[in-house]
XYZ file of C-alpha atoms in Angstrom:
669
model
C 32.844 -43.221 -39.316
C 34.912 -42.101 -42.296
C 34.334 -38.777 -43.953
C 35.397 -37.246 -47.247
C 38.547 -35.206 -47.418
C 38.112 -31.518 -47.228
C 35.027 -31.887 -45.112
C 36.665 -32.711 -41.794
C 34.546 -30.287 -39.836
C 31.262 -31.930 -40.825
C 29.296 -33.360 -37.933
C 27.017 -36.300 -37.390
C 24.112 -36.983 -35.057
C 22.319 -33.784 -35.906
C 25.425 -31.606 -35.674
C 25.943 -32.272 -32.017
C 29.358 -34.058 -31.973
C 32.019 -33.935 -34.666
C 33.531 -37.090 -36.079
C 36.974 -36.063 -34.871
C 35.785 -35.733 -31.289
C 34.140 -39.113 -31.395
C 37.270 -40.719 -32.788
C 39.408 -39.121 -30.070
C 36.963 -40.212 -27.420
C 36.943 -43.771 -28.824
C 40.723 -43.969 -28.809
C 40.876 -42.874 -25.204
C 38.292 -45.442 -24.221
C 40.126 -48.159 -26.106
C 43.417 -47.226 -24.545
C 41.893 -47.172 -21.097
C 40.240 -50.535 -21.571
C 43.399 -51.994 -22.972
C 45.390 -50.886 -19.976
C 42.761 -52.186 -17.620
C 42.626 -55.548 -19.362
C 46.369 -55.823 -19.947
C 48.747 -57.942 -17.817
C 49.445 -56.568 -14.380
C 53.157 -56.986 -14.658
C 53.434 -54.863 -17.765
C 55.599 -51.861 -17.122
C 54.059 -48.436 -17.467
C 50.429 -49.648 -17.272
C 49.657 -47.614 -14.134
C 51.164 -44.409 -15.515
C 49.309 -44.725 -18.824
C 46.034 -45.320 -16.997
C 46.550 -42.290 -14.780
C 47.392 -40.080 -17.758
C 44.364 -41.264 -19.685
C 41.977 -40.640 -16.787
C 43.419 -37.185 -16.239
C 42.902 -36.249 -19.879
C 39.388 -37.681 -19.774
C 38.429 -35.589 -16.709
C 39.946 -32.506 -18.252
C 37.878 -33.015 -21.378
C 34.689 -33.626 -19.428
C 35.099 -30.395 -17.440
C 35.003 -28.249 -20.578
C 31.672 -26.339 -20.869
C 31.494 -26.906 -24.617
C 31.722 -30.664 -24.158
C 29.093 -30.587 -21.395
C 26.680 -28.634 -23.633
C 27.111 -31.223 -26.388
C 26.499 -34.133 -23.996
C 23.409 -32.444 -22.433
C 22.025 -31.858 -25.916
C 20.869 -35.502 -25.854
C 18.575 -34.765 -22.865
C 14.811 -34.668 -23.184
C 13.602 -33.342 -19.740
C 13.324 -29.540 -19.057
C 15.898 -29.654 -16.280
C 18.370 -31.413 -18.545
C 17.724 -28.851 -21.260
C 18.458 -26.032 -18.771
C 21.672 -27.715 -17.714
C 22.652 -28.111 -21.369
C 22.606 -24.323 -21.778
C 24.304 -23.355 -18.475
C 27.534 -24.339 -16.855
C 27.820 -25.493 -13.245
C 29.068 -22.111 -12.035
C 26.232 -20.332 -13.818
C 23.657 -22.636 -12.236
C 25.110 -22.065 -8.767
C 25.189 -18.269 -9.270
C 21.597 -18.159 -10.470
C 20.443 -20.284 -7.549
C 22.097 -17.955 -5.032
C 20.955 -14.749 -6.741
C 17.346 -15.841 -7.252
C 14.646 -13.556 -5.775
C 11.026 -14.516 -5.394
C 8.243 -12.399 -6.830
C 7.134 -11.355 -3.328
C 10.539 -9.895 -2.513
C 10.730 -8.129 -5.851
C 7.236 -6.664 -5.329
C 8.268 -5.122 -1.987
C 11.496 -3.673 -3.347
C 11.422 0.149 -3.481
C 11.628 1.845 -6.825
C 15.045 3.105 -7.762
C 14.432 6.769 -8.494
C 18.007 7.806 -7.789
C 19.631 9.599 -10.708
C 23.139 8.768 -9.521
C 24.886 5.424 -9.692
C 26.372 3.485 -6.829
C 29.888 4.299 -7.982
C 29.118 8.037 -7.973
C 27.755 7.789 -4.449
C 30.885 5.943 -3.318
C 33.101 8.514 -5.000
C 31.213 11.374 -3.362
C 31.553 9.789 0.064
C 35.346 9.810 -0.105
C 37.001 12.675 1.791
C 38.528 15.479 -0.215
C 42.305 15.393 -0.494
C 42.802 18.807 -2.074
C 45.673 20.518 -0.301
C 43.985 23.888 -0.596
C 40.882 22.553 1.239
C 42.675 20.648 3.945
C 41.633 21.727 7.408
C 43.946 21.633 10.346
C 44.102 22.948 13.852
C 47.406 24.722 13.272
C 47.911 27.520 10.756
C 51.176 27.392 8.864
C 52.588 30.423 7.146
C 53.626 30.174 3.503
C 56.029 33.090 3.622
C 59.313 32.293 1.961
C 57.982 29.067 0.403
C 57.263 28.225 -3.208
C 54.448 26.143 -4.690
C 55.127 22.827 -6.377
C 53.511 21.621 -9.570
C 52.023 18.167 -10.110
C 55.377 16.701 -11.260
C 57.175 18.006 -8.161
C 58.930 20.948 -9.800
C 58.638 24.437 -8.433
C 55.877 26.578 -9.889
C 57.332 29.580 -11.706
C 56.597 32.996 -10.379
C 54.108 35.207 -12.195
C 50.533 34.820 -13.371
C 49.092 31.264 -13.534
C 49.326 29.417 -16.783
C 46.418 28.172 -18.887
C 46.998 24.553 -17.892
C 46.887 25.383 -14.198
C 43.674 27.333 -14.646
C 42.089 24.472 -16.591
C 43.144 22.012 -13.888
C 41.635 24.211 -11.211
C 38.424 24.553 -13.228
C 38.158 20.808 -13.657
C 38.777 20.319 -9.958
C 36.081 22.803 -8.998
C 33.643 21.279 -11.503
C 34.295 17.848 -10.049
C 33.753 19.128 -6.539
C 30.541 20.820 -7.655
C 29.299 17.561 -9.186
C 30.146 15.738 -5.992
C 28.179 18.332 -4.011
C 25.118 17.501 -6.088
C 25.628 13.803 -5.400
C 26.020 14.451 -1.681
C 22.863 16.569 -1.596
C 20.970 13.786 -3.282
C 22.372 11.274 -0.807
C 21.329 13.469 2.143
C 17.842 13.887 0.662
C 17.561 10.131 0.207
C 18.590 9.565 3.811
C 15.934 12.035 5.002
C 13.248 10.241 2.988
C 14.422 6.915 4.354
C 14.282 8.243 7.915
C 10.758 9.587 7.278
C 9.672 6.166 6.043
C 11.171 4.539 9.115
C 9.399 7.035 11.380
C 6.094 6.319 9.644
C 6.621 2.581 10.049
C 7.568 3.048 13.709
C 4.425 5.125 14.294
C 2.333 2.330 12.816
C 4.104 -0.208 15.020
C 3.626 2.062 18.047
C -0.080 2.323 17.357
C -0.340 -1.457 17.125
C 1.509 -1.927 20.426
C -0.628 0.830 22.017
C -3.791 -1.025 21.041
C -2.274 -4.195 22.425
C -1.545 -2.434 25.718
C -5.131 -1.161 25.839
C -6.438 -4.680 25.307
C -4.149 -6.026 28.032
C -5.300 -3.420 30.556
C -8.919 -4.071 29.616
C -8.400 -7.784 30.142
C -6.694 -7.011 33.455
C -9.740 -5.034 34.643
C -12.050 -7.857 33.582
C -9.978 -10.466 35.420
C -9.845 -8.370 38.585
C -13.616 -7.878 38.463
C -14.174 -11.616 37.979
C -11.812 -12.342 40.867
C -13.791 -10.017 43.146
C -17.045 -11.652 42.047
C -15.664 -15.090 42.864
C -14.514 -13.861 46.287
C -17.989 -12.501 46.972
C -19.570 -15.776 45.909
C -17.183 -17.663 48.175
C -18.228 -15.424 51.064
C -21.892 -16.041 50.260
C -21.407 -19.812 50.221
C -19.493 -19.683 53.493
C -22.271 -17.627 55.073
C -24.884 -20.119 53.890
C -22.867 -23.014 55.286
C -22.419 -21.192 58.579
C -26.137 -20.400 58.811
C -27.046 -23.984 57.979
C -24.717 -25.263 60.686
C -26.188 -22.797 63.175
C -29.730 -23.895 62.302
C -28.759 -27.527 62.753
C -27.346 -26.833 66.215
C -30.483 -24.863 67.148
C -32.842 -27.659 66.082
C -30.931 -30.356 68.041
C -30.142 -28.912 71.501
C -28.341 -31.094 74.039
C -30.571 -30.120 77.000
C -32.734 -27.421 78.589
C -29.981 -25.870 80.647
C -27.609 -25.930 77.757
C -30.246 -24.330 75.549
C -30.844 -21.479 78.001
C -27.128 -20.889 78.407
C -26.596 -20.876 74.649
C -29.521 -18.511 74.142
C -28.208 -16.135 76.803
C -24.682 -16.193 75.435
C -25.925 -15.696 71.866
C -28.117 -12.752 72.914
C -25.234 -11.218 74.804
C -22.910 -11.661 71.831
C -25.414 -10.083 69.475
C -25.848 -7.105 71.803
C -22.096 -6.644 72.103
C -21.606 -6.905 68.356
C -24.427 -4.419 67.747
C -22.932 -1.894 70.176
C -19.460 -2.292 68.685
C -20.541 -1.991 65.068
C -19.472 1.113 63.191
C -21.891 3.123 61.174
C -20.759 1.331 58.020
C -22.253 -2.002 59.145
C -25.581 -1.106 60.751
C -27.760 -1.785 57.737
C -29.862 -4.857 58.405
C -30.674 -5.833 54.830
C -28.628 -8.808 53.614
C -28.317 -7.188 50.191
C -26.695 -4.120 51.705
C -23.833 -6.095 53.122
C -20.620 -4.470 52.032
C -19.116 -6.295 49.114
C -15.433 -6.627 48.443
C -14.107 -3.835 46.262
C -11.633 -4.087 43.421
C -8.080 -3.423 44.597
C -5.832 -2.745 41.658
C -2.594 -4.678 41.741
C -1.124 -2.415 39.066
C -2.097 1.085 37.982
C -3.056 1.863 34.360
C -0.193 3.149 32.230
C -1.861 3.495 28.844
C -2.318 7.282 29.118
C 1.400 7.731 29.768
C 2.142 6.570 26.214
C -0.493 8.707 24.484
C 0.713 11.967 22.948
C 0.080 14.925 25.298
C -2.909 16.966 24.229
C -4.722 13.965 22.711
C -8.416 13.579 23.413
C -9.195 10.203 24.950
C -12.947 10.602 25.349
C -15.779 13.134 25.485
C -19.032 12.529 27.373
C -22.211 14.581 27.379
C -22.583 14.050 31.106
C -25.157 16.704 32.064
C -27.468 19.293 30.595
C -26.181 22.203 32.692
C -23.018 23.690 34.194
C -20.811 21.161 35.958
C -20.213 22.264 39.549
C -17.921 19.473 40.784
C -16.149 16.351 39.550
C -13.516 13.902 40.724
C -12.167 10.441 39.825
C -10.207 7.739 41.600
C -7.633 6.448 39.066
C -7.041 6.867 35.324
C -9.609 4.903 33.314
C -11.412 4.253 36.615
C -14.567 5.689 38.165
C -15.573 9.347 38.018
C -18.366 11.241 39.788
C -19.819 14.454 38.339
C -22.366 16.950 39.686
C -24.124 19.772 37.873
C -26.775 22.427 38.295
C -29.352 19.996 36.870
C -29.553 18.568 40.437
C -28.044 15.194 39.480
C -24.936 13.341 40.625
C -23.736 10.740 38.145
C -21.178 7.957 38.438
C -19.189 7.157 35.290
C -17.037 4.334 34.031
C -14.205 6.259 32.352
C -12.970 3.092 30.689
C -16.228 2.550 28.775
C -17.472 6.141 28.817
C -20.919 5.246 30.117
C -22.988 6.101 33.165
C -23.081 3.546 35.963
C -25.872 5.153 37.944
C -27.187 8.129 39.908
C -26.451 9.063 43.507
C -29.892 10.150 44.690
C -30.660 11.666 48.067
C -29.779 15.362 47.981
C -32.605 17.880 47.655
C -30.510 20.473 45.777
C -27.458 20.744 43.563
C -24.150 19.360 44.789
C -21.440 22.027 45.040
C -18.434 19.901 46.031
C -17.435 16.246 46.102
C -14.432 13.971 46.569
C -13.702 10.417 45.428
C -11.265 8.319 47.446
C -11.006 4.640 46.520
C -14.637 3.485 46.651
C -15.913 6.205 49.003
C -17.576 9.374 47.712
C -18.418 12.435 49.822
C -20.840 15.012 48.416
C -21.719 18.456 49.807
C -24.925 20.074 48.630
C -26.806 23.362 48.650
C -29.302 21.665 50.996
C -26.654 22.044 53.758
C -26.091 18.288 54.030
C -23.130 15.980 53.421
C -23.641 12.424 52.247
C -21.209 9.546 52.143
C -21.506 6.794 49.525
C -19.813 3.431 49.067
C -19.455 2.598 45.365
C -18.280 -0.939 46.092
C -21.926 -1.820 46.804
C -23.013 -0.828 43.296
C -24.319 -3.557 41.020
C -22.305 -2.995 37.882
C -20.388 -5.130 35.398
C -17.879 -3.245 33.236
C -18.123 -3.841 29.471
C -15.236 -5.117 27.380
C -14.152 -2.467 24.917
C -11.069 -0.496 23.992
C -10.046 2.435 26.173
C -9.051 4.641 23.284
C -11.917 6.644 21.820
C -12.782 5.263 18.374
C -15.990 7.149 17.715
C -14.937 7.950 14.185
C -14.564 4.284 13.301
C -17.605 2.847 15.028
C -21.186 3.576 14.175
C -23.584 4.817 16.872
C -25.469 1.558 16.731
C -22.311 -0.382 17.519
C -21.182 1.888 20.340
C -24.589 2.277 22.011
C -25.094 -0.158 24.878
C -28.204 1.275 26.481
C -26.272 3.293 29.056
C -24.207 5.354 26.643
C -25.348 8.140 24.369
C -26.741 7.563 20.918
C -26.228 11.218 20.004
C -23.882 13.549 21.916
C -26.389 16.371 21.530
C -29.117 14.380 23.280
C -29.480 14.322 27.028
C -28.152 11.410 29.093
C -30.616 8.524 29.440
C -31.555 7.540 32.989
C -29.588 4.460 34.112
C -31.218 1.798 36.285
C -31.834 3.199 39.769
C -31.172 -0.180 41.334
C -27.467 0.088 40.516
C -26.812 2.567 43.350
C -29.613 1.512 45.704
C -27.211 0.090 48.304
C -24.510 2.789 48.018
C -25.686 5.379 50.633
C -23.847 5.053 53.950
C -25.019 7.978 56.099
C -25.845 11.695 56.072
C -24.140 14.478 58.026
C -26.523 17.298 58.995
C -25.149 20.185 61.047
C -24.542 23.131 58.706
C -27.275 25.722 58.337
C -26.279 26.911 54.843
C -24.976 25.342 51.639
C -21.804 23.275 51.811
C -19.248 24.765 49.423
C -16.054 22.817 50.194
C -15.075 19.508 51.778
C -12.119 17.175 52.085
C -11.697 13.862 53.860
C -8.732 11.672 54.618
C -8.992 8.477 56.592
C -11.703 8.824 59.260
C -11.664 12.634 59.301
C -13.770 14.875 57.090
C -13.680 18.677 57.160
C -16.386 20.751 55.501
C -16.822 24.476 54.842
C -20.168 26.179 54.477
C -21.772 29.488 53.631
C -22.683 29.741 57.327
C -19.033 30.853 57.750
C -18.010 27.799 59.792
C -15.746 24.822 59.328
C -16.797 21.494 60.805
C -14.703 18.437 61.557
C -16.473 15.080 61.322
C -15.638 11.627 62.647
C -16.576 9.186 59.880
C -16.534 6.185 62.214
C -19.130 7.696 64.528
C -20.837 9.820 61.890
C -21.009 12.986 63.970
C -19.465 16.443 64.203
C -16.591 16.645 66.692
C -15.464 20.269 66.233
C -16.766 23.555 64.823
C -14.427 26.341 63.733
C -15.794 29.873 63.335
C -13.914 31.637 60.555
C -15.237 35.096 61.440
C -14.225 34.677 65.067
C -10.726 33.612 63.990
C -10.466 36.647 61.707
C -11.583 38.960 64.519
C -9.076 37.413 66.922
C -6.291 37.911 64.411
C -7.211 41.564 63.884
C -7.427 42.183 67.637
C -4.059 40.606 68.270
C -2.424 42.966 65.783
C -3.722 46.086 67.604
C -0.999 46.770 70.154
C -1.045 48.909 73.280
C 1.168 51.468 71.579
C -1.408 51.841 68.814
C -4.191 52.375 71.307
C -2.114 54.929 73.240
C -1.319 56.811 70.026
C -4.987 56.593 69.029
C -3.975 55.309 65.609
C -6.012 53.159 63.319
C -5.545 49.415 63.857
C -3.938 47.218 61.225
C -6.302 45.907 58.583
C -5.749 42.827 56.457
C -4.755 43.408 52.871
C -7.467 41.130 51.490
C -10.481 42.856 50.036
C -14.008 42.627 51.374
C -15.823 39.361 50.703
C -17.370 39.114 47.263
C -21.125 38.658 47.369
C -21.040 36.210 44.435
C -18.099 34.145 45.714
C -18.295 31.289 48.193
C -17.190 32.330 51.659
C -15.234 29.086 52.042
C -13.840 28.492 48.578
C -11.519 25.536 49.187
C -9.915 23.493 51.938
C -7.672 20.488 52.478
C -6.757 18.571 55.600
C -3.925 16.225 56.476
C -3.733 14.689 59.934
C -4.113 17.708 62.271
C -3.271 20.320 59.618
C -5.990 22.214 57.764
C -5.622 24.825 54.997
C -8.645 26.966 54.195
C -9.124 29.673 51.547
C -11.926 32.175 52.017
C -13.618 35.025 50.180
C -11.488 37.703 51.876
C -8.429 36.471 49.939
C -6.680 34.962 52.972
C -5.391 31.427 53.291
C -5.540 30.300 56.921
C -3.579 27.362 58.284
C -5.383 25.718 61.206
C -4.312 23.253 63.893
C -7.235 20.875 64.409
C -5.893 19.802 67.817
C -6.255 23.288 69.271
C -8.789 24.718 66.841
C -6.627 27.803 66.346
C -5.149 29.547 63.321
C -1.378 29.459 63.570
C -0.608 31.256 60.281
C -2.388 33.384 57.672
C -1.029 33.760 54.142
C -1.714 37.237 52.748
C -1.305 37.895 49.029
C -4.468 37.299 47.027
C -6.670 40.305 46.338
C -9.766 38.240 45.475
C -11.682 35.255 46.869
C -9.719 32.007 47.011
C -11.473 29.337 44.935
C -9.046 26.392 45.035
C -5.996 25.160 46.912
C -3.809 22.091 47.317
C -0.656 21.415 49.306
C 2.048 18.771 49.553
C 5.020 18.366 51.879
C 6.689 21.661 50.965
C 4.424 23.899 48.882
C 0.861 25.185 48.952
C -0.713 26.202 45.626
C -3.742 28.513 45.639
C -5.976 29.959 42.924
C -8.175 33.009 43.188
C -10.658 35.166 41.330
C -7.904 37.788 41.154
C -6.672 35.813 38.091
C -3.514 34.488 39.709
C -1.991 31.235 40.896
C 0.354 31.566 43.872
C 2.787 28.964 45.170
C 3.641 29.321 48.858
C 6.527 27.858 50.821
C 4.970 26.199 53.873
C 8.248 26.347 55.778
C 8.550 30.126 55.661
C 5.066 31.286 54.661
C 6.510 33.338 51.797
C 5.452 33.302 48.160
C 7.659 30.951 46.170
C 6.238 31.735 42.721
C 3.152 33.242 41.056
C 1.462 33.105 37.644
C -1.081 35.534 36.166
C -3.901 34.652 33.770
C -6.415 36.593 31.711
C -9.532 35.296 33.504
C -10.470 34.367 37.095
C -9.368 30.973 38.369
C -12.246 28.571 39.102
C -10.423 25.266 39.617
C -6.884 23.957 39.995
C -5.047 20.731 40.787
C -1.454 19.561 40.466
C 0.391 16.258 40.372
C 4.078 15.405 40.462
C 4.881 17.167 37.183
C 2.172 19.649 36.148
C -0.275 22.242 37.469
C -3.630 22.247 35.652
C -5.830 25.353 35.897
C -9.337 26.259 34.717
C -9.099 29.978 33.957
C -12.358 30.907 32.247
C -11.349 29.689 28.767
C -12.297 26.783 26.513
C -8.988 25.079 27.305
C -7.216 23.938 30.445
C -4.022 25.838 31.250
C -1.139 23.508 32.058
C 2.170 24.522 33.623
C 4.871 21.872 33.265
C 7.108 22.146 36.314
C 9.810 19.978 34.756
C 10.193 21.970 31.527
C 9.044 25.309 33.043
C 6.624 25.970 30.191
C 2.946 26.830 29.800
C 0.706 25.133 27.255
C -3.002 24.658 26.566
C -4.969 21.428 26.406
C -8.618 21.038 25.539
C -11.373 21.258 22.986
C -10.467 24.845 22.100
C -7.125 23.778 20.642
C -8.772 21.008 18.617
C -11.384 23.451 17.275
C -8.668 25.862 16.125
C -6.736 23.069 14.415
C -9.897 21.919 12.623
C -10.448 25.411 11.238
C -13.124 26.584 13.652
C -15.965 25.503 11.373
C -17.930 23.744 14.127
C -19.461 24.990 17.341
C -17.310 26.838 19.837
C -16.437 24.694 22.887
C -17.812 25.807 26.225
C -15.735 27.264 29.042
C -13.891 24.816 31.286
C -15.174 25.096 34.884
C -13.601 22.159 36.758
C -10.375 20.205 36.251
C -8.875 17.134 37.876
C -5.531 15.563 36.967
C -3.631 12.475 38.076
C -0.405 11.179 36.524
C -1.012 12.992 33.238
C -4.675 11.893 33.005
C -6.859 15.010 32.818
C -10.637 15.161 33.298
C -12.328 18.538 32.734
C -15.952 19.645 33.055
C -17.482 22.485 31.041
C -20.402 24.891 31.250
C -22.494 22.904 28.767
C -22.253 19.692 30.811
C -19.606 17.996 28.649
C -16.827 16.048 30.357
C -13.587 15.717 28.416
C -10.795 13.234 29.105
C -7.318 14.156 27.858
C -3.739 12.971 28.017
C -1.390 15.658 29.253
């Protein structure tokens, strides 16, 4: 352990510990052991031991001593500890970032440091730039310099100008930092918006899947209910057959036979026209009753195309649907009436029975009423159709799916091709009855509850009882118009031999339907005709109690609610009437004649002879266009020009429009 003089700093054990350190450490150990092994009664033993242990702990806590001790280690962890202190190890453990987190970290392309950004965010304290609500005059006051002394009068000195220059340069530099900070915030907000749009799209797809699953579950529930009814009927029939085969006696058998015959006769006489079909297959099945309405279209951006269907090969004359993503019925000049599943975009079947094109129709729950050019009205029950809806997304994804994947045999392989004929057996049990009383084509109809009102080219309106299936009242429009004109001619006019009052509406247009539109509610009936008048009828008396004069062309569409009546005409205008006063509440003019119109709680949708549907938002009081024409303009107009929109139907922002080329478009508005 001895070393030569003059070489006291030489080390042993590979240069790890010096001889002096080892000697000091040995003395401390010897002293400690001596105190521990010394007599207990020796004075000062406890204090010496405490002092020695304190010095030993102090020496062991030195980083240099720890590095020398860890130099003896052989494992990698011991080697790491030999190079780092305890505080360094703890700091590195807390500040460690995995490779995944580092990979997702955005690149730092900011040219300014964090300190510069903090400095630029501090408010300015320049007295010359301080803003206050009160303005103080400086008259009679003197400026103070930086050291508090009064600034001398006269031109500014060089130092003051240099200070002001430096201040302005600093403020200018800070402006650049602030602009960069604002630009960075804008980019960050844009990134957040993009991420939120992606998240919104994911949640929108999830909502579509949930609603699709809801439809499937409701359909399965209805199927199970129908099967339960079938099993109950079989059990009831089996029990009846068992009682018939084992009668209790002759008298009892005759009494049972008589009572059964009497019951059957009574039930047959009391049956409504809905239940007179004898075929067991035509027994009315339970229909799907939605517990909740679809809400997917409410979260789609207005003006977005949900689906397009090549429904017919000719001009669409009428269309209607029950609920968004539900069932739609379309009619065209190709003499076909098709039923569509708007959720899947495929044809369910054909409603066959009319001998000419259908001019008007209405869908209410599962009932469909169609009026044709063959002067007949037919009622259909879609709940009797044999159809199982497919499971697919409600949002149109034609760009992502190939035609082979989207074709299911009832859809369209190519939009330019004609629609394939669906199985005729799907709608075989849907016809309910036929109403034959008109002598010319039926151009308008509307039903509510058990009452249906139809208008025809024979210039009459007919009221039908759907329970009995017969006409209960006929209203002659020409007679009502003549009565109104005669009532206006007063005795004073006849005495003065003046011309009688004539209605302001023009003569009927030869190309327009005489009865263009109608709607009934309870005993109230509104009817628009080719002379431009809108007549309000009372079905209890069969009389016209008010005529609304304003249109100068045939009325083609109308709809009313509790307060207002909205009408559209070939005079290129939409008029809103106040039913309480009979006056015009508002009016809108368009460039082309109005062929179809419908409104919901928020918007009025109009087909005005263009390739788009005209929408008036009543909440925002603004007009905007929705349809294939807008999409074609946005795409550059390189493709084919969309056809003119002929018919529109809207419900809760879900728009279905039919065009001249037979295409049906579904939009969110």
